[in-house]
Amino acid sequence: MAYNTGEQNPKFVLWLSTALATFCFGQFCVLLFQRKQRNSSLLMAIAIMLGGAFGNLWERWRYGSVTDFLYIHAKRMPIFNVADVAILLGGIGTMLASLWKK
C-alpha cells in the first residue's frame, strides 16, 4: 500500500487488497452489463485502473510484496511501478470521462 502503510501486518494488507480489488471488479461488471448506454471511455479508464490494481495484487500474492522500481530523482517523487502508473492514468481517465459524459 502507499508509502509502506501496513508493512507491519502484510497478511492484512494482502486480504484487504484482495477484497477491495474484488469489490471494484464486481462493480465494474455491474456497470458493464447493466447499463443501457455504455460510456466506452469510462469503461476503458476503469479497465486500465483495474489492470494496474490486479497487477499489484498478483505481485503481492506471488511475492508477498509489491516491488516499486521507478524513481524520478529530480522531483523527489515516491518510488512507483508500471501498475501504479496504470492506476493513476485510469483514475485520471475515469475522472475526465465522468466529467465529459454524453
Short mmCIF file of N, CA and C in Angstrom, two decimals:
data_model
loop_
_atom_site.label_atom_id
_atom_site.label_comp_id
_atom_site.label_asym_id
_atom_site.label_seq_id
_atom_site.Cartn_x
_atom_site.Cartn_y
_atom_site.Cartn_z
N MET A 1 0.85 -1.16 0.00
CA MET A 1 0.00 0.00 0.00
C MET A 1 0.91 1.23 0.00
N ALA A 2 0.32 2.35 -0.25
CA ALA A 2 1.09 3.59 -0.43
C ALA A 2 2.01 3.86 0.75
N TYR A 3 3.24 4.19 0.42
CA TYR A 3 4.27 4.56 1.41
C TYR A 3 4.45 3.49 2.49
N ASN A 4 4.33 2.22 2.10
CA ASN A 4 4.52 1.07 3.00
C ASN A 4 3.55 1.06 4.18
N THR A 5 2.38 1.61 3.99
CA THR A 5 1.36 1.56 5.03
C THR A 5 0.98 0.10 5.26
N GLY A 6 0.94 -0.31 6.47
CA GLY A 6 0.58 -1.69 6.80
C GLY A 6 1.73 -2.66 6.67
N GLU A 7 2.93 -2.17 6.58
CA GLU A 7 4.10 -3.03 6.41
C GLU A 7 4.27 -4.01 7.58
N GLN A 8 3.79 -3.63 8.75
CA GLN A 8 3.92 -4.49 9.92
C GLN A 8 2.96 -5.68 9.87
N ASN A 9 1.91 -5.58 9.08
CA ASN A 9 0.92 -6.65 9.00
C ASN A 9 0.63 -6.98 7.54
N PRO A 10 1.56 -7.70 6.87
CA PRO A 10 1.40 -7.95 5.42
C PRO A 10 0.19 -8.82 5.07
N LYS A 11 -0.22 -9.71 5.96
CA LYS A 11 -1.40 -10.55 5.66
C LYS A 11 -2.66 -9.71 5.61
N PHE A 12 -2.77 -8.74 6.51
CA PHE A 12 -3.92 -7.84 6.49
C PHE A 12 -3.94 -7.05 5.19
N VAL A 13 -2.80 -6.54 4.77
CA VAL A 13 -2.70 -5.78 3.52
C VAL A 13 -3.09 -6.66 2.33
N LEU A 14 -2.63 -7.90 2.33
CA LEU A 14 -2.95 -8.83 1.26
C LEU A 14 -4.45 -9.06 1.17
N TRP A 15 -5.08 -9.36 2.29
CA TRP A 15 -6.51 -9.65 2.27
C TRP A 15 -7.35 -8.40 2.02
N LEU A 16 -6.93 -7.26 2.53
CA LEU A 16 -7.64 -6.02 2.26
C LEU A 16 -7.54 -5.66 0.78
N SER A 17 -6.36 -5.79 0.21
CA SER A 17 -6.17 -5.52 -1.22
C SER A 17 -7.02 -6.45 -2.08
N THR A 18 -7.05 -7.72 -1.71
CA THR A 18 -7.86 -8.70 -2.45
C THR A 18 -9.33 -8.36 -2.37
N ALA A 19 -9.80 -8.02 -1.18
CA ALA A 19 -11.22 -7.68 -1.01
C ALA A 19 -11.59 -6.43 -1.81
N LEU A 20 -10.76 -5.41 -1.75
CA LEU A 20 -11.05 -4.17 -2.47
C LEU A 20 -11.00 -4.37 -3.99
N ALA A 21 -10.01 -5.10 -4.47
CA ALA A 21 -9.92 -5.36 -5.92
C ALA A 21 -11.10 -6.19 -6.40
N THR A 22 -11.51 -7.16 -5.62
CA THR A 22 -12.66 -7.99 -5.98
C THR A 22 -13.94 -7.16 -6.00
N PHE A 23 -14.11 -6.31 -5.02
CA PHE A 23 -15.28 -5.44 -4.97
C PHE A 23 -15.31 -4.51 -6.19
N CYS A 24 -14.17 -3.91 -6.49
CA CYS A 24 -14.10 -2.99 -7.64
C CYS A 24 -14.37 -3.72 -8.95
N PHE A 25 -13.85 -4.94 -9.09
CA PHE A 25 -14.12 -5.72 -10.29
C PHE A 25 -15.60 -6.04 -10.41
N GLY A 26 -16.22 -6.38 -9.28
CA GLY A 26 -17.66 -6.65 -9.28
C GLY A 26 -18.47 -5.43 -9.70
N GLN A 27 -18.09 -4.27 -9.20
CA GLN A 27 -18.77 -3.04 -9.58
C GLN A 27 -18.57 -2.74 -11.07
N PHE A 28 -17.38 -3.02 -11.57
CA PHE A 28 -17.11 -2.83 -13.00
C PHE A 28 -18.02 -3.74 -13.83
N CYS A 29 -18.18 -4.98 -13.42
CA CYS A 29 -19.05 -5.92 -14.14
C CYS A 29 -20.49 -5.44 -14.13
N VAL A 30 -20.94 -4.93 -12.99
CA VAL A 30 -22.30 -4.39 -12.91
C VAL A 30 -22.45 -3.23 -13.88
N LEU A 31 -21.48 -2.33 -13.88
CA LEU A 31 -21.50 -1.18 -14.78
C LEU A 31 -21.48 -1.64 -16.23
N LEU A 32 -20.70 -2.65 -16.52
CA LEU A 32 -20.55 -3.13 -17.89
C LEU A 32 -21.83 -3.79 -18.41
N PHE A 33 -22.49 -4.58 -17.58
CA PHE A 33 -23.61 -5.39 -18.06
C PHE A 33 -24.99 -4.81 -17.78
N GLN A 34 -25.13 -3.85 -16.88
CA GLN A 34 -26.46 -3.36 -16.55
C GLN A 34 -26.81 -2.03 -17.19
N ARG A 35 -25.85 -1.32 -17.68
CA ARG A 35 -26.15 -0.01 -18.26
C ARG A 35 -26.68 -0.17 -19.68
N LYS A 36 -27.71 0.59 -19.98
CA LYS A 36 -28.24 0.56 -21.33
C LYS A 36 -27.36 1.36 -22.28
N GLN A 37 -26.90 2.50 -21.84
CA GLN A 37 -25.97 3.30 -22.64
C GLN A 37 -24.59 3.18 -22.02
N ARG A 38 -23.65 2.66 -22.78
CA ARG A 38 -22.30 2.46 -22.27
C ARG A 38 -21.41 3.63 -22.65
N ASN A 39 -20.70 4.11 -21.68
CA ASN A 39 -19.69 5.15 -21.94
C ASN A 39 -18.37 4.40 -22.10
N SER A 40 -17.96 4.18 -23.35
CA SER A 40 -16.78 3.35 -23.60
C SER A 40 -15.50 3.97 -23.04
N SER A 41 -15.42 5.30 -23.01
CA SER A 41 -14.24 5.95 -22.43
C SER A 41 -14.15 5.66 -20.94
N LEU A 42 -15.27 5.71 -20.26
CA LEU A 42 -15.30 5.43 -18.82
C LEU A 42 -14.94 3.97 -18.56
N LEU A 43 -15.49 3.06 -19.34
CA LEU A 43 -15.19 1.64 -19.16
C LEU A 43 -13.72 1.34 -19.42
N MET A 44 -13.14 1.97 -20.43
CA MET A 44 -11.72 1.77 -20.74
C MET A 44 -10.85 2.29 -19.60
N ALA A 45 -11.17 3.45 -19.08
CA ALA A 45 -10.40 4.02 -17.99
C ALA A 45 -10.47 3.14 -16.74
N ILE A 46 -11.65 2.64 -16.43
CA ILE A 46 -11.81 1.75 -15.27
C ILE A 46 -11.06 0.45 -15.50
N ALA A 47 -11.10 -0.07 -16.73
CA ALA A 47 -10.39 -1.31 -17.04
C ALA A 47 -8.88 -1.13 -16.87
N ILE A 48 -8.34 0.01 -17.29
CA ILE A 48 -6.91 0.28 -17.12
C ILE A 48 -6.57 0.35 -15.63
N MET A 49 -7.41 1.01 -14.86
CA MET A 49 -7.19 1.11 -13.42
C MET A 49 -7.25 -0.27 -12.76
N LEU A 50 -8.22 -1.08 -13.14
CA LEU A 50 -8.33 -2.43 -12.59
C LEU A 50 -7.13 -3.29 -13.00
N GLY A 51 -6.65 -3.11 -14.22
CA GLY A 51 -5.46 -3.86 -14.66
C GLY A 51 -4.26 -3.56 -13.77
N GLY A 52 -4.06 -2.31 -13.44
CA GLY A 52 -2.98 -1.93 -12.54
C GLY A 52 -3.18 -2.50 -11.14
N ALA A 53 -4.42 -2.44 -10.67
CA ALA A 53 -4.72 -2.97 -9.33
C ALA A 53 -4.46 -4.47 -9.28
N PHE A 54 -4.90 -5.19 -10.30
CA PHE A 54 -4.69 -6.64 -10.31
C PHE A 54 -3.22 -6.99 -10.54
N GLY A 55 -2.49 -6.13 -11.25
CA GLY A 55 -1.05 -6.34 -11.39
C GLY A 55 -0.34 -6.26 -10.05
N ASN A 56 -0.67 -5.25 -9.27
CA ASN A 56 -0.10 -5.14 -7.92
C ASN A 56 -0.57 -6.28 -7.03
N LEU A 57 -1.83 -6.64 -7.16
CA LEU A 57 -2.37 -7.73 -6.34
C LEU A 57 -1.67 -9.05 -6.66
N TRP A 58 -1.46 -9.31 -7.95
CA TRP A 58 -0.77 -10.53 -8.35
C TRP A 58 0.62 -10.58 -7.72
N GLU A 59 1.34 -9.49 -7.80
CA GLU A 59 2.69 -9.45 -7.24
C GLU A 59 2.67 -9.62 -5.72
N ARG A 60 1.66 -9.04 -5.09
CA ARG A 60 1.55 -9.19 -3.63
C ARG A 60 1.28 -10.64 -3.25
N TRP A 61 0.41 -11.32 -4.01
CA TRP A 61 0.12 -12.74 -3.73
C TRP A 61 1.33 -13.62 -4.05
N ARG A 62 2.00 -13.34 -5.14
CA ARG A 62 3.11 -14.19 -5.59
C ARG A 62 4.37 -14.02 -4.75
N TYR A 63 4.71 -12.76 -4.44
CA TYR A 63 5.98 -12.50 -3.77
C TYR A 63 5.83 -11.94 -2.35
N GLY A 64 4.62 -11.65 -1.93
CA GLY A 64 4.40 -11.13 -0.59
C GLY A 64 4.50 -9.62 -0.48
N SER A 65 4.94 -8.97 -1.53
CA SER A 65 5.01 -7.51 -1.54
C SER A 65 5.06 -7.03 -2.99
N VAL A 66 4.91 -5.74 -3.16
CA VAL A 66 4.96 -5.14 -4.49
C VAL A 66 6.31 -4.44 -4.63
N THR A 67 7.00 -4.73 -5.73
CA THR A 67 8.30 -4.13 -5.97
C THR A 67 8.13 -2.85 -6.78
N ASP A 68 8.49 -1.73 -6.18
CA ASP A 68 8.49 -0.46 -6.87
C ASP A 68 9.90 -0.20 -7.38
N PHE A 69 10.01 0.22 -8.64
CA PHE A 69 11.35 0.31 -9.22
C PHE A 69 11.58 1.57 -10.04
N LEU A 70 10.59 2.42 -10.18
CA LEU A 70 10.77 3.66 -10.94
C LEU A 70 10.91 4.82 -9.97
N TYR A 71 11.92 5.63 -10.17
CA TYR A 71 12.16 6.77 -9.28
C TYR A 71 12.62 7.95 -10.11
N ILE A 72 11.97 9.07 -9.94
CA ILE A 72 12.35 10.29 -10.64
C ILE A 72 13.10 11.16 -9.64
N HIS A 73 14.39 11.22 -9.81
CA HIS A 73 15.28 11.90 -8.87
C HIS A 73 15.03 13.40 -8.79
N ALA A 74 14.81 14.02 -9.92
CA ALA A 74 14.73 15.48 -9.97
C ALA A 74 13.55 16.04 -9.18
N LYS A 75 12.47 15.33 -9.12
CA LYS A 75 11.26 15.84 -8.48
C LYS A 75 11.06 15.31 -7.05
N ARG A 76 11.93 14.41 -6.61
CA ARG A 76 11.80 13.78 -5.29
C ARG A 76 10.43 13.14 -5.11
N MET A 77 9.98 12.46 -6.13
CA MET A 77 8.70 11.76 -6.09
C MET A 77 8.87 10.41 -5.41
N PRO A 78 7.78 9.83 -4.94
CA PRO A 78 7.88 8.49 -4.37
C PRO A 78 8.22 7.47 -5.45
N ILE A 79 8.75 6.34 -5.03
CA ILE A 79 9.08 5.26 -5.94
C ILE A 79 7.76 4.57 -6.34
N PHE A 80 7.66 4.16 -7.61
CA PHE A 80 6.43 3.54 -8.08
C PHE A 80 6.77 2.50 -9.14
N ASN A 81 5.74 1.81 -9.66
CA ASN A 81 5.94 0.81 -10.70
C ASN A 81 4.94 1.04 -11.83
N VAL A 82 4.99 0.19 -12.84
CA VAL A 82 4.12 0.35 -14.01
C VAL A 82 2.65 0.19 -13.63
N ALA A 83 2.34 -0.72 -12.73
CA ALA A 83 0.95 -0.91 -12.30
C ALA A 83 0.43 0.35 -11.61
N ASP A 84 1.28 1.03 -10.85
CA ASP A 84 0.87 2.28 -10.20
C ASP A 84 0.56 3.35 -11.25
N VAL A 85 1.34 3.37 -12.33
CA VAL A 85 1.09 4.32 -13.41
C VAL A 85 -0.27 4.03 -14.05
N ALA A 86 -0.58 2.74 -14.25
CA ALA A 86 -1.88 2.37 -14.83
C ALA A 86 -3.02 2.79 -13.91
N ILE A 87 -2.85 2.62 -12.62
CA ILE A 87 -3.89 3.03 -11.67
C ILE A 87 -4.09 4.54 -11.72
N LEU A 88 -3.00 5.28 -11.75
CA LEU A 88 -3.08 6.74 -11.82
C LEU A 88 -3.75 7.19 -13.11
N LEU A 89 -3.29 6.67 -14.26
CA LEU A 89 -3.87 7.07 -15.54
C LEU A 89 -5.34 6.65 -15.66
N GLY A 90 -5.66 5.46 -15.14
CA GLY A 90 -7.06 5.03 -15.14
C GLY A 90 -7.93 5.92 -14.27
N GLY A 91 -7.40 6.35 -13.13
CA GLY A 91 -8.15 7.26 -12.26
C GLY A 91 -8.38 8.61 -12.92
N ILE A 92 -7.35 9.14 -13.56
CA ILE A 92 -7.50 10.41 -14.28
C ILE A 92 -8.49 10.26 -15.43
N GLY A 93 -8.37 9.16 -16.17
CA GLY A 93 -9.31 8.90 -17.26
C GLY A 93 -10.74 8.74 -16.77
N THR A 94 -10.92 8.08 -15.63
CA THR A 94 -12.26 7.92 -15.06
C THR A 94 -12.85 9.27 -14.69
N MET A 95 -12.03 10.11 -14.09
CA MET A 95 -12.50 11.44 -13.71
C MET A 95 -12.89 12.25 -14.95
N LEU A 96 -12.03 12.24 -15.96
CA LEU A 96 -12.32 13.00 -17.18
C LEU A 96 -13.55 12.45 -17.91
N ALA A 97 -13.66 11.13 -18.00
CA ALA A 97 -14.82 10.52 -18.67
C ALA A 97 -16.11 10.82 -17.92
N SER A 98 -16.03 10.90 -16.60
CA SER A 98 -17.22 11.22 -15.80
C SER A 98 -17.64 12.67 -15.98
N LEU A 99 -16.64 13.55 -16.14
CA LEU A 99 -16.95 14.97 -16.32
C LEU A 99 -17.54 15.26 -17.69
N TRP A 100 -17.07 14.54 -18.71
CA TRP A 100 -17.50 14.80 -20.08
C TRP A 100 -18.39 13.71 -20.63
N LYS A 101 -19.32 13.22 -19.83
CA LYS A 101 -20.21 12.19 -20.36
C LYS A 101 -21.25 12.81 -21.29
N LYS A 102 -21.71 12.00 -22.21
CA LYS A 102 -22.64 12.48 -23.24
C LYS A 102 -24.04 12.65 -22.69
#
